[in-house]
Each structure stands twice: as C-alpha cells, then as structure tokens.
Amino acid sequence: MSAEKSSYKTDQRPKKVFLVDKYVCRYMKEEWFIDAKKDKLREYGRLYGIHYHTVEKIVEEDGYNIPLHTLNIICFNRGVRLSEFFKLVERKYGNKIDDSYVIKYVDKKS
C-alpha cells in the first residue's frame, strides 16, 4: 500500500487541486492581497467588488476553483484586463502551470 493511501482516513475525502487554480489564486494573494489578514478581508472585498469570504478562499494555501465571472470582477476593479492578468500569471508561474492536479485529503466537514 502506498504512503498516500495509508494516510487516508475515513473522516477525510479526496479533493482535486488544479494547478492553474492554485497559481491564479497565489498570484492574487502575493501581488494584490499582500497583507490579507482577518481584519483586511472585508476591506479587500470592498476594494475588489467581491464578498470577503471569496477573499478568504483565494488566500488559502491551495486557492480555490475561482469562477471566471469573479476573476473578471476582481480584474475590472483592479484596472487590469483578463488577458493581461493571465499574462502576468504566466510570466510568474508559467513553468508550473499545466492542466494537471494533485489529490489532497480534506475533512468531510470542509
């Protein structure tokens, strides 16, 4: 049995983390939500026209599967075209981005 399977617990479920989602969110976290601490989440939400819970999801370690509509709102409020945003992400993480994913095990409650 592999080490990955042996670490799986019955109270956990597998979750796919797509690399493109992870690096899109990581770019926003590192470049735009620089000091996204609890007290700043609402401020960033207002600034970018999104709910602060969305900011919470973006700054998580693995990011999240961000809807294109949400990404468009953030870019619009930042004054960046979507095409330019993807170029920025590609410049920073281009060698790491592809259509693959990793499997993480998360609590079923999550």
PDB file of C-alpha atoms in Angstrom:
ATOM      1  CA  MET A   1       0.000   0.000   0.000  1.00  0.00           C
ATOM      2  CA  SER A   2       1.381   3.417  -0.909  1.00  0.00           C
ATOM      3  CA  ALA A   3       2.156   6.071   1.705  1.00  0.00           C
ATOM      4  CA  GLU A   4      -0.559   8.293   0.245  1.00  0.00           C
ATOM      5  CA  LYS A   5      -3.263   5.659   0.636  1.00  0.00           C
ATOM      6  CA  SER A   6      -2.149   4.714   4.125  1.00  0.00           C
ATOM      7  CA  SER A   7      -2.519   8.324   5.290  1.00  0.00           C
ATOM      8  CA  TYR A   8      -6.138   8.409   4.110  1.00  0.00           C
ATOM      9  CA  LYS A   9      -8.619   8.374   6.974  1.00  0.00           C
ATOM     10  CA  THR A  10     -12.313   7.521   6.875  1.00  0.00           C
ATOM     11  CA  ASP A  11     -13.210  11.019   8.066  1.00  0.00           C
ATOM     12  CA  GLN A  12     -11.493  12.542   5.037  1.00  0.00           C
ATOM     13  CA  ARG A  13     -12.418  12.828   1.386  1.00  0.00           C
ATOM     14  CA  PRO A  14     -10.223  13.311  -1.673  1.00  0.00           C
ATOM     15  CA  LYS A  15     -10.185  16.754  -3.291  1.00  0.00           C
ATOM     16  CA  LYS A  16      -8.623  17.701  -6.624  1.00  0.00           C
ATOM     17  CA  VAL A  17      -6.463  20.821  -6.544  1.00  0.00           C
ATOM     18  CA  PHE A  18      -5.902  22.013 -10.097  1.00  0.00           C
ATOM     19  CA  LEU A  19      -2.553  23.742 -10.517  1.00  0.00           C
ATOM     20  CA  VAL A  20      -3.945  26.539 -12.671  1.00  0.00           C
ATOM     21  CA  ASP A  21      -6.454  27.462  -9.923  1.00  0.00           C
ATOM     22  CA  LYS A  22      -3.746  27.287  -7.280  1.00  0.00           C
ATOM     23  CA  TYR A  23      -1.388  29.613  -9.155  1.00  0.00           C
ATOM     24  CA  VAL A  24      -4.077  32.088 -10.241  1.00  0.00           C
ATOM     25  CA  CYS A  25      -5.075  32.472  -6.595  1.00  0.00           C
ATOM     26  CA  ARG A  26      -1.460  32.503  -5.417  1.00  0.00           C
ATOM     27  CA  TYR A  27      -0.700  35.370  -7.812  1.00  0.00           C
ATOM     28  CA  MET A  28      -3.559  37.442  -6.407  1.00  0.00           C
ATOM     29  CA  LYS A  29      -2.526  36.576  -2.853  1.00  0.00           C
ATOM     30  CA  GLU A  30       1.127  37.529  -3.381  1.00  0.00           C
ATOM     31  CA  GLU A  31       0.616  40.564  -5.616  1.00  0.00           C
ATOM     32  CA  TRP A  32      -2.763  42.066  -4.749  1.00  0.00           C
ATOM     33  CA  PHE A  33      -3.851  40.742  -1.338  1.00  0.00           C
ATOM     34  CA  ILE A  34      -0.416  41.200   0.168  1.00  0.00           C
ATOM     35  CA  ASP A  35      -1.422  41.579   3.801  1.00  0.00           C
ATOM     36  CA  ALA A  36      -4.712  39.670   3.699  1.00  0.00           C
ATOM     37  CA  LYS A  37      -5.176  39.078   7.392  1.00  0.00           C
ATOM     38  CA  LYS A  38      -8.547  38.634   9.108  1.00  0.00           C
ATOM     39  CA  ASP A  39      -9.003  42.386   9.657  1.00  0.00           C
ATOM     40  CA  LYS A  40      -8.246  43.183   5.985  1.00  0.00           C
ATOM     41  CA  LEU A  41     -10.533  40.660   4.275  1.00  0.00           C
ATOM     42  CA  ARG A  42     -13.611  42.894   4.258  1.00  0.00           C
ATOM     43  CA  GLU A  43     -11.518  45.822   3.035  1.00  0.00           C
ATOM     44  CA  TYR A  44     -10.184  43.773   0.124  1.00  0.00           C
ATOM     45  CA  GLY A  45     -13.695  42.541  -0.611  1.00  0.00           C
ATOM     46  CA  ARG A  46     -14.992  46.106  -0.888  1.00  0.00           C
ATOM     47  CA  LEU A  47     -11.971  47.226  -2.887  1.00  0.00           C
ATOM     48  CA  TYR A  48     -12.322  44.447  -5.457  1.00  0.00           C
ATOM     49  CA  GLY A  49     -16.133  44.207  -5.520  1.00  0.00           C
ATOM     50  CA  ILE A  50     -16.382  40.700  -4.087  1.00  0.00           C
ATOM     51  CA  HIS A  51     -17.568  39.128  -0.838  1.00  0.00           C
ATOM     52  CA  TYR A  52     -14.903  38.820   1.835  1.00  0.00           C
ATOM     53  CA  HIS A  53     -15.475  35.054   2.000  1.00  0.00           C
ATOM     54  CA  THR A  54     -14.224  34.913  -1.582  1.00  0.00           C
ATOM     55  CA  VAL A  55     -11.038  36.669  -0.471  1.00  0.00           C
ATOM     56  CA  GLU A  56     -10.684  34.044   2.276  1.00  0.00           C
ATOM     57  CA  LYS A  57     -10.881  31.273  -0.319  1.00  0.00           C
ATOM     58  CA  ILE A  58      -8.371  32.961  -2.627  1.00  0.00           C
ATOM     59  CA  VAL A  59      -5.730  33.315   0.079  1.00  0.00           C
ATOM     60  CA  GLU A  60      -5.986  29.677   1.238  1.00  0.00           C
ATOM     61  CA  GLU A  61      -2.881  27.545   0.654  1.00  0.00           C
ATOM     62  CA  ASP A  62      -4.345  25.759  -2.383  1.00  0.00           C
ATOM     63  CA  GLY A  63      -6.565  28.610  -3.581  1.00  0.00           C
ATOM     64  CA  TYR A  64      -9.911  27.557  -4.982  1.00  0.00           C
ATOM     65  CA  ASN A  65     -11.710  26.975  -8.260  1.00  0.00           C
ATOM     66  CA  ILE A  66     -12.385  30.653  -8.906  1.00  0.00           C
ATOM     67  CA  PRO A  67     -15.245  31.354 -11.327  1.00  0.00           C
ATOM     68  CA  LEU A  68     -14.312  33.376 -14.393  1.00  0.00           C
ATOM     69  CA  HIS A  69     -17.028  35.895 -13.523  1.00  0.00           C
ATOM     70  CA  THR A  70     -15.434  36.523 -10.111  1.00  0.00           C
ATOM     71  CA  LEU A  71     -11.986  36.812 -11.653  1.00  0.00           C
ATOM     72  CA  ASN A  72     -13.364  39.307 -14.164  1.00  0.00           C
ATOM     73  CA  ILE A  73     -14.855  41.457 -11.368  1.00  0.00           C
ATOM     74  CA  ILE A  74     -11.554  41.471  -9.486  1.00  0.00           C
ATOM     75  CA  CYS A  75      -9.569  42.379 -12.597  1.00  0.00           C
ATOM     76  CA  PHE A  76     -12.054  45.097 -13.574  1.00  0.00           C
ATOM     77  CA  ASN A  77     -11.788  46.707 -10.145  1.00  0.00           C
ATOM     78  CA  ARG A  78      -8.003  46.389 -10.289  1.00  0.00           C
ATOM     79  CA  GLY A  79      -7.961  48.037 -13.732  1.00  0.00           C
ATOM     80  CA  VAL A  80      -6.430  45.012 -15.446  1.00  0.00           C
ATOM     81  CA  ARG A  81      -7.814  43.202 -18.476  1.00  0.00           C
ATOM     82  CA  LEU A  82      -8.316  39.462 -18.103  1.00  0.00           C
ATOM     83  CA  SER A  83      -5.884  38.813 -20.934  1.00  0.00           C
ATOM     84  CA  GLU A  84      -3.221  40.898 -19.193  1.00  0.00           C
ATOM     85  CA  PHE A  85      -3.902  39.153 -15.880  1.00  0.00           C
ATOM     86  CA  PHE A  86      -3.262  35.741 -17.422  1.00  0.00           C
ATOM     87  CA  LYS A  87      -0.054  37.051 -18.983  1.00  0.00           C
ATOM     88  CA  LEU A  88       1.094  38.227 -15.545  1.00  0.00           C
ATOM     89  CA  VAL A  89       0.326  34.836 -14.013  1.00  0.00           C
ATOM     90  CA  GLU A  90       2.075  33.049 -16.862  1.00  0.00           C
ATOM     91  CA  ARG A  91       5.168  35.242 -16.514  1.00  0.00           C
ATOM     92  CA  LYS A  92       5.420  34.421 -12.831  1.00  0.00           C
ATOM     93  CA  TYR A  93       4.398  30.732 -12.827  1.00  0.00           C
ATOM     94  CA  GLY A  94       4.461  29.669 -16.467  1.00  0.00           C
ATOM     95  CA  ASN A  95       6.765  26.721 -15.923  1.00  0.00           C
ATOM     96  CA  LYS A  96       4.494  25.333 -13.154  1.00  0.00           C
ATOM     97  CA  ILE A  97       1.104  25.730 -14.833  1.00  0.00           C
ATOM     98  CA  ASP A  98      -0.472  22.931 -16.804  1.00  0.00           C
ATOM     99  CA  ASP A  99      -3.770  21.072 -16.795  1.00  0.00           C
ATOM    100  CA  SER A 100      -2.764  18.658 -14.033  1.00  0.00           C
ATOM    101  CA  TYR A 101      -3.942  18.402 -10.460  1.00  0.00           C
ATOM    102  CA  VAL A 102      -2.937  16.893  -7.158  1.00  0.00           C
ATOM    103  CA  ILE A 103      -5.133  14.957  -4.767  1.00  0.00           C
ATOM    104  CA  LYS A 104      -5.405  16.303  -1.224  1.00  0.00           C
ATOM    105  CA  TYR A 105      -7.383  14.718   1.566  1.00  0.00           C
ATOM    106  CA  VAL A 106      -9.612  17.101   3.496  1.00  0.00           C
ATOM    107  CA  ASP A 107     -12.026  16.648   6.364  1.00  0.00           C
ATOM    108  CA  LYS A 108     -15.502  15.670   5.211  1.00  0.00           C
ATOM    109  CA  LYS A 109     -16.882  18.643   7.152  1.00  0.00           C
ATOM    110  CA  SER A 110     -14.984  21.070   4.895  1.00  0.00           C
TER     111      SER A 110
END
